[in-house]
mmCIF file of C-alpha atoms in Angstrom:
data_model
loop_
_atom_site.group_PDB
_atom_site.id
_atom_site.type_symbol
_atom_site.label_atom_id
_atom_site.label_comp_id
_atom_site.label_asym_id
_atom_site.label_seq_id
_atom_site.Cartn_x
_atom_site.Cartn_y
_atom_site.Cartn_z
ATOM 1 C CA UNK A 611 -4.795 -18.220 4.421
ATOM 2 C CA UNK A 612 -6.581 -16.520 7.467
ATOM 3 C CA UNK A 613 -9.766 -15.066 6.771
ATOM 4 C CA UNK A 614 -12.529 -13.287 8.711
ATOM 5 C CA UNK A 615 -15.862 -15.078 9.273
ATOM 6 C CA UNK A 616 -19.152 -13.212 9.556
ATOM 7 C CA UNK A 617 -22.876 -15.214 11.068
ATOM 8 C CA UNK A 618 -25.611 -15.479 10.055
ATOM 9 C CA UNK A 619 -25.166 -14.980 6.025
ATOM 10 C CA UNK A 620 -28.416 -13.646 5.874
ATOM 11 C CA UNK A 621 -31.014 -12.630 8.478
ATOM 12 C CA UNK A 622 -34.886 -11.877 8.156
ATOM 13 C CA UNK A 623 -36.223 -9.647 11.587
ATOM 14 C CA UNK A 624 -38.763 -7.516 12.701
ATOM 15 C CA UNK A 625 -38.770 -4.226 13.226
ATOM 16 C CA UNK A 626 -38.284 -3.054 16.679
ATOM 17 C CA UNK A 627 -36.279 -7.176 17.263
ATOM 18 C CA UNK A 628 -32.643 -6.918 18.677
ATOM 19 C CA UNK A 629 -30.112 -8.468 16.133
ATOM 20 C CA UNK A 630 -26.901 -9.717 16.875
ATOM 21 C CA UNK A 631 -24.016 -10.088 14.138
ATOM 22 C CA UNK A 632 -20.781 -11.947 14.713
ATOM 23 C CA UNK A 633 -17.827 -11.682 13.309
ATOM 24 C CA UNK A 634 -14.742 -14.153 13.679
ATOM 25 C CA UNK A 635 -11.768 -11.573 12.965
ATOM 26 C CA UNK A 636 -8.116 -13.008 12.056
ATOM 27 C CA UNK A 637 -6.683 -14.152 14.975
ATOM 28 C CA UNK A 638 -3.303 -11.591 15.567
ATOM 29 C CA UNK A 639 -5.242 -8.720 14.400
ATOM 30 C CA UNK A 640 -5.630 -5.841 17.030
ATOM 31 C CA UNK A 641 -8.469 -3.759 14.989
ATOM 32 C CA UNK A 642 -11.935 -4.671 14.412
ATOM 33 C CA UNK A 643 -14.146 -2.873 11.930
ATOM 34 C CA UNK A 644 -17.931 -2.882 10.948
ATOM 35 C CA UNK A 645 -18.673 -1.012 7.609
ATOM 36 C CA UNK A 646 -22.287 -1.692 6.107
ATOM 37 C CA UNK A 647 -23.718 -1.207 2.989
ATOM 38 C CA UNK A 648 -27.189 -0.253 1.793
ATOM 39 C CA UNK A 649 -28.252 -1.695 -0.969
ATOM 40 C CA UNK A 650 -27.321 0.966 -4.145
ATOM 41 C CA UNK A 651 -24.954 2.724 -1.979
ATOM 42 C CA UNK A 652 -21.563 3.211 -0.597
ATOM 43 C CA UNK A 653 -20.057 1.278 2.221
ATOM 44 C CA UNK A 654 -19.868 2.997 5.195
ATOM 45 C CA UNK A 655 -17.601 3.333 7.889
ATOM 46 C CA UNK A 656 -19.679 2.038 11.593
ATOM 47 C CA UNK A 657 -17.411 1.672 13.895
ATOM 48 C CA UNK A 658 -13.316 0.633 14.946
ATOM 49 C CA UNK A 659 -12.767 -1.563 18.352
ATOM 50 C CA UNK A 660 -9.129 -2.059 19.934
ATOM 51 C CA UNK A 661 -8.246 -3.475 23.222
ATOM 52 C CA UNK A 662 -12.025 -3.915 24.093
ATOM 53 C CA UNK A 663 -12.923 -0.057 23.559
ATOM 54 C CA UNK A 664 -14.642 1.643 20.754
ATOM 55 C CA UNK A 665 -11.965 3.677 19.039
ATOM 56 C CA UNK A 666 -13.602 5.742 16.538
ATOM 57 C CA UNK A 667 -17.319 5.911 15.178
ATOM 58 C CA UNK A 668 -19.253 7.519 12.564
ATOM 59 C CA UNK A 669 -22.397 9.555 13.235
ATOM 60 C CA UNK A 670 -24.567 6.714 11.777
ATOM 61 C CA UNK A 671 -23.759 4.308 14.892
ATOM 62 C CA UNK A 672 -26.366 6.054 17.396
ATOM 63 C CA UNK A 673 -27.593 4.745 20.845
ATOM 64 C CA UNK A 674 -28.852 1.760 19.343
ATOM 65 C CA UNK A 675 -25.252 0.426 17.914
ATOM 66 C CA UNK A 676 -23.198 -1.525 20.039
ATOM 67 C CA UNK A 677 -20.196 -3.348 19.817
ATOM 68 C CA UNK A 678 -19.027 -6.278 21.947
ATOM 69 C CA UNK A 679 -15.847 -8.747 22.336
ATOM 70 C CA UNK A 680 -17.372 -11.298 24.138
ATOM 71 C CA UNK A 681 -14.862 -13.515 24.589
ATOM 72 C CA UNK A 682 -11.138 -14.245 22.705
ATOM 73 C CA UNK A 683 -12.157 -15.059 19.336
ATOM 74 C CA UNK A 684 -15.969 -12.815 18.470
ATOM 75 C CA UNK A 685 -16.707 -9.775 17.496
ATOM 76 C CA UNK A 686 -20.413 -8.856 17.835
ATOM 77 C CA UNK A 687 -22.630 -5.535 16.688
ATOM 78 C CA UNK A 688 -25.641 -5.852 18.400
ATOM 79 C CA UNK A 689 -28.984 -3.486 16.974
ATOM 80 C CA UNK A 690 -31.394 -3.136 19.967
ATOM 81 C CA UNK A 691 -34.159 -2.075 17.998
ATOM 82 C CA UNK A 692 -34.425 -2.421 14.085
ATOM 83 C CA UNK A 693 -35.707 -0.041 11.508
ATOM 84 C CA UNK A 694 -36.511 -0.439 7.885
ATOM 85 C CA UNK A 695 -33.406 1.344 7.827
ATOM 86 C CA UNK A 696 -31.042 -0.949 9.157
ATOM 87 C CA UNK A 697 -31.740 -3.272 6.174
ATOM 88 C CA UNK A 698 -28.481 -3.382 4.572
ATOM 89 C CA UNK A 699 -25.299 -5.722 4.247
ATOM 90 C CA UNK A 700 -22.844 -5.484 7.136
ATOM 91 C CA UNK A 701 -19.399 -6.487 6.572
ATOM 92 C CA UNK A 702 -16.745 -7.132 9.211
ATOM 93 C CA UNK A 703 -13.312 -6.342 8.605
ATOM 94 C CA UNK A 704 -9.937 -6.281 10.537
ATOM 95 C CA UNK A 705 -6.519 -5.181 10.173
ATOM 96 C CA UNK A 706 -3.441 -6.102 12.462
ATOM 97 C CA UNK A 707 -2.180 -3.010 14.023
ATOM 98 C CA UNK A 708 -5.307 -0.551 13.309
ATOM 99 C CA UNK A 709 -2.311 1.693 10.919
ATOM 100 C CA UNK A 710 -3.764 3.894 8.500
ATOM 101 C CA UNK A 711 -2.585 2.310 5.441
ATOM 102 C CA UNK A 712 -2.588 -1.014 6.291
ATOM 103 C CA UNK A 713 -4.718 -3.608 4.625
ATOM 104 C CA UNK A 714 -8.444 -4.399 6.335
ATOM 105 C CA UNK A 715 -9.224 -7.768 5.469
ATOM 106 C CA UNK A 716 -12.966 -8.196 5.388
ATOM 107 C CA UNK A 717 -15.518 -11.007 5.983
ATOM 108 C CA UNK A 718 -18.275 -12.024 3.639
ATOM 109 C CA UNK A 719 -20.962 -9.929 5.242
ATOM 110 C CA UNK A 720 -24.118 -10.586 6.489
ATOM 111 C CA UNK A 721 -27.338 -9.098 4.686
ATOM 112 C CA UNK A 722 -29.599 -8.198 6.891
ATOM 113 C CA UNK A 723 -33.174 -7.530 6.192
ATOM 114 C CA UNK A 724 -35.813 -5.875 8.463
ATOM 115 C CA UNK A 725 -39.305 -5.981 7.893
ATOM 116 C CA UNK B 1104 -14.391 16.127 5.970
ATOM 117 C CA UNK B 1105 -13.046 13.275 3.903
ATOM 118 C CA UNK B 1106 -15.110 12.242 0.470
ATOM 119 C CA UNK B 1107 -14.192 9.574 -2.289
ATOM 120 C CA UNK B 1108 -16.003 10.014 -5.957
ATOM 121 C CA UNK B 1109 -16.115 7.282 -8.904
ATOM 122 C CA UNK B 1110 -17.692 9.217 -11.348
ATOM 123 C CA UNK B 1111 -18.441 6.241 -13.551
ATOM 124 C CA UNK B 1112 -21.032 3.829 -11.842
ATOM 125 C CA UNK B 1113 -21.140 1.483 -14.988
ATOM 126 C CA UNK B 1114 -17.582 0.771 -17.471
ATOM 127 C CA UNK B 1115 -17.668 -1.788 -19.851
ATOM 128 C CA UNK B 1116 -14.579 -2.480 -22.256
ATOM 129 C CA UNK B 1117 -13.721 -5.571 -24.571
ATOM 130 C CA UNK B 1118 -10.578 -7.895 -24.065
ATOM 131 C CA UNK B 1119 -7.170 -6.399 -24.496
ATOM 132 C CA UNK B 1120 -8.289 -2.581 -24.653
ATOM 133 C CA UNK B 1121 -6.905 -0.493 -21.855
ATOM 134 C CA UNK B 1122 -9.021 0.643 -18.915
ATOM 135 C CA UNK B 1123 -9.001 3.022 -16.701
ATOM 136 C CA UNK B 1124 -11.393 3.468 -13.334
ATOM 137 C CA UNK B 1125 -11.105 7.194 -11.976
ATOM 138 C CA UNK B 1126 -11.400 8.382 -8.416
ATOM 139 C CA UNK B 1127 -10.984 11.641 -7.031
ATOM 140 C CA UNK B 1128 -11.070 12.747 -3.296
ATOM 141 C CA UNK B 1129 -11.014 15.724 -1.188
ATOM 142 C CA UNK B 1130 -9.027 15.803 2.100
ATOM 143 C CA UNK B 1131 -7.484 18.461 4.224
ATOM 144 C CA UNK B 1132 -4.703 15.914 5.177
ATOM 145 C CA UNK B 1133 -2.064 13.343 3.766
ATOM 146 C CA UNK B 1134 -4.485 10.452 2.601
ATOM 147 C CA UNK B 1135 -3.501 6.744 2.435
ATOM 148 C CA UNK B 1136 -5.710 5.543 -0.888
ATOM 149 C CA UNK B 1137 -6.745 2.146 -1.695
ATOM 150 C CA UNK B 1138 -8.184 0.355 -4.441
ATOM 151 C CA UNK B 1139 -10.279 -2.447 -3.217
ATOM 152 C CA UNK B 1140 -12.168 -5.128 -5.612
ATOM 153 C CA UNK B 1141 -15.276 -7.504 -5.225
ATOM 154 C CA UNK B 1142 -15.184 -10.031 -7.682
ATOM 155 C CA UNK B 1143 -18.652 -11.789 -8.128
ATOM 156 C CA UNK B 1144 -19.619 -13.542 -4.779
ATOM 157 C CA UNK B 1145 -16.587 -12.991 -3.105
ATOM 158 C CA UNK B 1146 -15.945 -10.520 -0.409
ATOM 159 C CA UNK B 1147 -14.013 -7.607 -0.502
ATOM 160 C CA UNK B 1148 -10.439 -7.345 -0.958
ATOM 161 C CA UNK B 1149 -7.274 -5.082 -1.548
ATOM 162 C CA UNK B 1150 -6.255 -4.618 -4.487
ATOM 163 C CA UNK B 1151 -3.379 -2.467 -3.956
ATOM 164 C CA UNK B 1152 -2.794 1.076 -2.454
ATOM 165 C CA UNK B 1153 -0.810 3.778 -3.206
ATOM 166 C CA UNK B 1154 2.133 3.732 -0.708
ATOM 167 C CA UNK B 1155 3.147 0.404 -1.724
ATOM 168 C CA UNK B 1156 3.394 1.520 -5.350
ATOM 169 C CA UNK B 1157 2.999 -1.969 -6.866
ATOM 170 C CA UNK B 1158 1.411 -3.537 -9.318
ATOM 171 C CA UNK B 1159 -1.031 -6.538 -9.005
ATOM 172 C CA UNK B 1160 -2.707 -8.375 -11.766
ATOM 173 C CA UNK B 1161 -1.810 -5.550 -13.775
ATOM 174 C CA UNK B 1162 -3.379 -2.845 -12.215
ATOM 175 C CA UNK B 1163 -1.778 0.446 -11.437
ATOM 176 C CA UNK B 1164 -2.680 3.252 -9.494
ATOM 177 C CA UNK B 1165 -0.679 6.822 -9.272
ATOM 178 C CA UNK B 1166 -1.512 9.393 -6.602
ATOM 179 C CA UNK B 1167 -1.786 13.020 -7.986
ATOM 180 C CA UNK B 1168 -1.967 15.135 -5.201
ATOM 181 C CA UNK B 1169 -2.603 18.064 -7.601
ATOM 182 C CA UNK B 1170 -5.611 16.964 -9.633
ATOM 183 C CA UNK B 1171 -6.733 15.041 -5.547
ATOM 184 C CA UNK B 1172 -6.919 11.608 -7.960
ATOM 185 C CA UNK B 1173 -6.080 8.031 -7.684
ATOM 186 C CA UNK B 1174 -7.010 6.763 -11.069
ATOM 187 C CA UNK B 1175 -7.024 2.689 -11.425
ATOM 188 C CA UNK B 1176 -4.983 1.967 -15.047
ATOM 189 C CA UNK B 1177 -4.827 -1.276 -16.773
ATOM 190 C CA UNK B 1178 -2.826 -1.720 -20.329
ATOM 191 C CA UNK B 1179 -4.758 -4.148 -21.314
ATOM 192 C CA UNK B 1180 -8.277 -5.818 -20.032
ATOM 193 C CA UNK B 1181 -8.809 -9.362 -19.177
ATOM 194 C CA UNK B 1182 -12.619 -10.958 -19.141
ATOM 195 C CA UNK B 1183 -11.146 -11.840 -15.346
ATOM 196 C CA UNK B 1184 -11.048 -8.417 -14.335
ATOM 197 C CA UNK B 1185 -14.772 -8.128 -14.448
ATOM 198 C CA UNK B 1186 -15.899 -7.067 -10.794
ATOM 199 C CA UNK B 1187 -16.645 -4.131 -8.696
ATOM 200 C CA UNK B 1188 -13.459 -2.000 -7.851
ATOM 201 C CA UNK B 1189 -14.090 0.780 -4.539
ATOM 202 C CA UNK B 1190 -11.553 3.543 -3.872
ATOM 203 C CA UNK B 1191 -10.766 4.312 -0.405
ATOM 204 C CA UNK B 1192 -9.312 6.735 1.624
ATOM 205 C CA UNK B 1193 -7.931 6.269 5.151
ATOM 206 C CA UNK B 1194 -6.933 9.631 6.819
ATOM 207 C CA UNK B 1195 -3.194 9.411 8.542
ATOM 208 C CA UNK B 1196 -5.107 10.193 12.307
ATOM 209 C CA UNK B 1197 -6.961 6.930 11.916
ATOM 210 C CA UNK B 1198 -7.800 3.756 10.155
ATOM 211 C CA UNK B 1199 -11.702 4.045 9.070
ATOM 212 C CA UNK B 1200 -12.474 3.623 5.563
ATOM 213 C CA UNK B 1201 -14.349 6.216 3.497
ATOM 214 C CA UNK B 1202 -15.381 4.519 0.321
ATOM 215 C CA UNK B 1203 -16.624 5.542 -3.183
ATOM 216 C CA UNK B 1204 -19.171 4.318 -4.434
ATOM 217 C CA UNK B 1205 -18.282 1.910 -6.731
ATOM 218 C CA UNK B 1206 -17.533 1.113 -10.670
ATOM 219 C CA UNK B 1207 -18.610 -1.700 -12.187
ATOM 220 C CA UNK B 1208 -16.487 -3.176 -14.626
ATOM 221 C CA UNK B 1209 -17.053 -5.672 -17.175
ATOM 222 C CA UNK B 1210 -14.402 -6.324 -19.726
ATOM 223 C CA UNK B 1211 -16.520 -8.283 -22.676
ATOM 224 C CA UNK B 1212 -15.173 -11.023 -24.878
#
């Protein structure tokens, strides 16, 4: 069965660094999610991509969020500048037609730590 | 704006005794609710939602719009069931997840 691939599994940066997290979504899926989750509280909605634009975000993705599909099969979100903040685990997720009740089927994440 | 509660953070039963996982939300619209689990190093996954009005692994799930609740029922607990289980809420003018946060529940032998 298909699933979605997140890289690195873990990742250790400084604050201020750039990050870049990938995501492999399943391959006929339209809709593109990043949720993240800090550690002792609830996952969080980031961001939803179709047809290479952002289609909705939350008010935690600021100026230093970005999202990118750089070619046919990634999905990145790119952090220019890290704060102790950021540390958290990042999951990936996508869903086929980007419906409200369909299913998002989500990657592994990747926990990312900022010191 | 949309919010999902699990009052229970922690729910531990024993083998064979019913269970039940509670969720309430608050939304001005018609939500879509979802039940999503993460069993021990896996990643997270559907467990079933409220329009398809199934059961899987012997979980069920009623909406009552009345009491705003989506309550996670199981007759009777199996040790396998131990795991984290998140309620969810799309909203019908879009697809983002808004999460609870959380019970964990261990079913003991």
């Amino acid at each position: 069965e298909p699933e979605v691939t997140q890289t690195p599994s873990h990742q250790v940066t400084q604050m201020g660094q750039e990050v870049i997290l990938r995501c492999v979504p399943i391959s006929n899926h339209l809709y593109f999610y990043w949720y993240r989750q800090i550690l002792g509280q609830k996952v969080e909605f980031l961001v939803s991509f179709y047809n290479n634009e952002i289609s909705e975000k939350s008010e935690i993705f600021d100026d230093q969020f970005s999202v990118e599909r750089p070619d046919g099969s990634n999905f990145t979100l790119k952090i220019r500048s890290t704060k102790l903040e950021d540390s958290a685990m990042y999951f990936c997720a996508s869903s086929e037609w980007g419906w409200s009740q369909e299913t998002q089927y989500f990657g592994p994440g990747t926990r990312l730590l900022v010191l | 704006a949309q919010r999902v509660t699990q009052p229970e953070k922690l729910l531990s039963v024993f083998k064979g005794a019913p269970v039940e996982l509670k969720c309430n939300y608050s939304y001005s619209g018609s939500p879509e609710l979802f039940w999503y689990v993460q069993y021990s190093r896996q990643r997270l996954q559907l467990l079933l939602r409220h329009i398809s009005r199934e059961s899987i692994k012997g979980f069920t799930a009623d909406l009552n719009k009345g009491e705003t609740s989506f309550h996670l029922k199981k007759p009777f607990a199996q040790e396998e069931d131990s795991a984290m289980y998140y309620c969810a809420l799309s909203h019908s003018s879009g697809s983002r997840l808004t999460f609870g946060e959380g019970t964990q529940l261990t079913v003991n032998p």
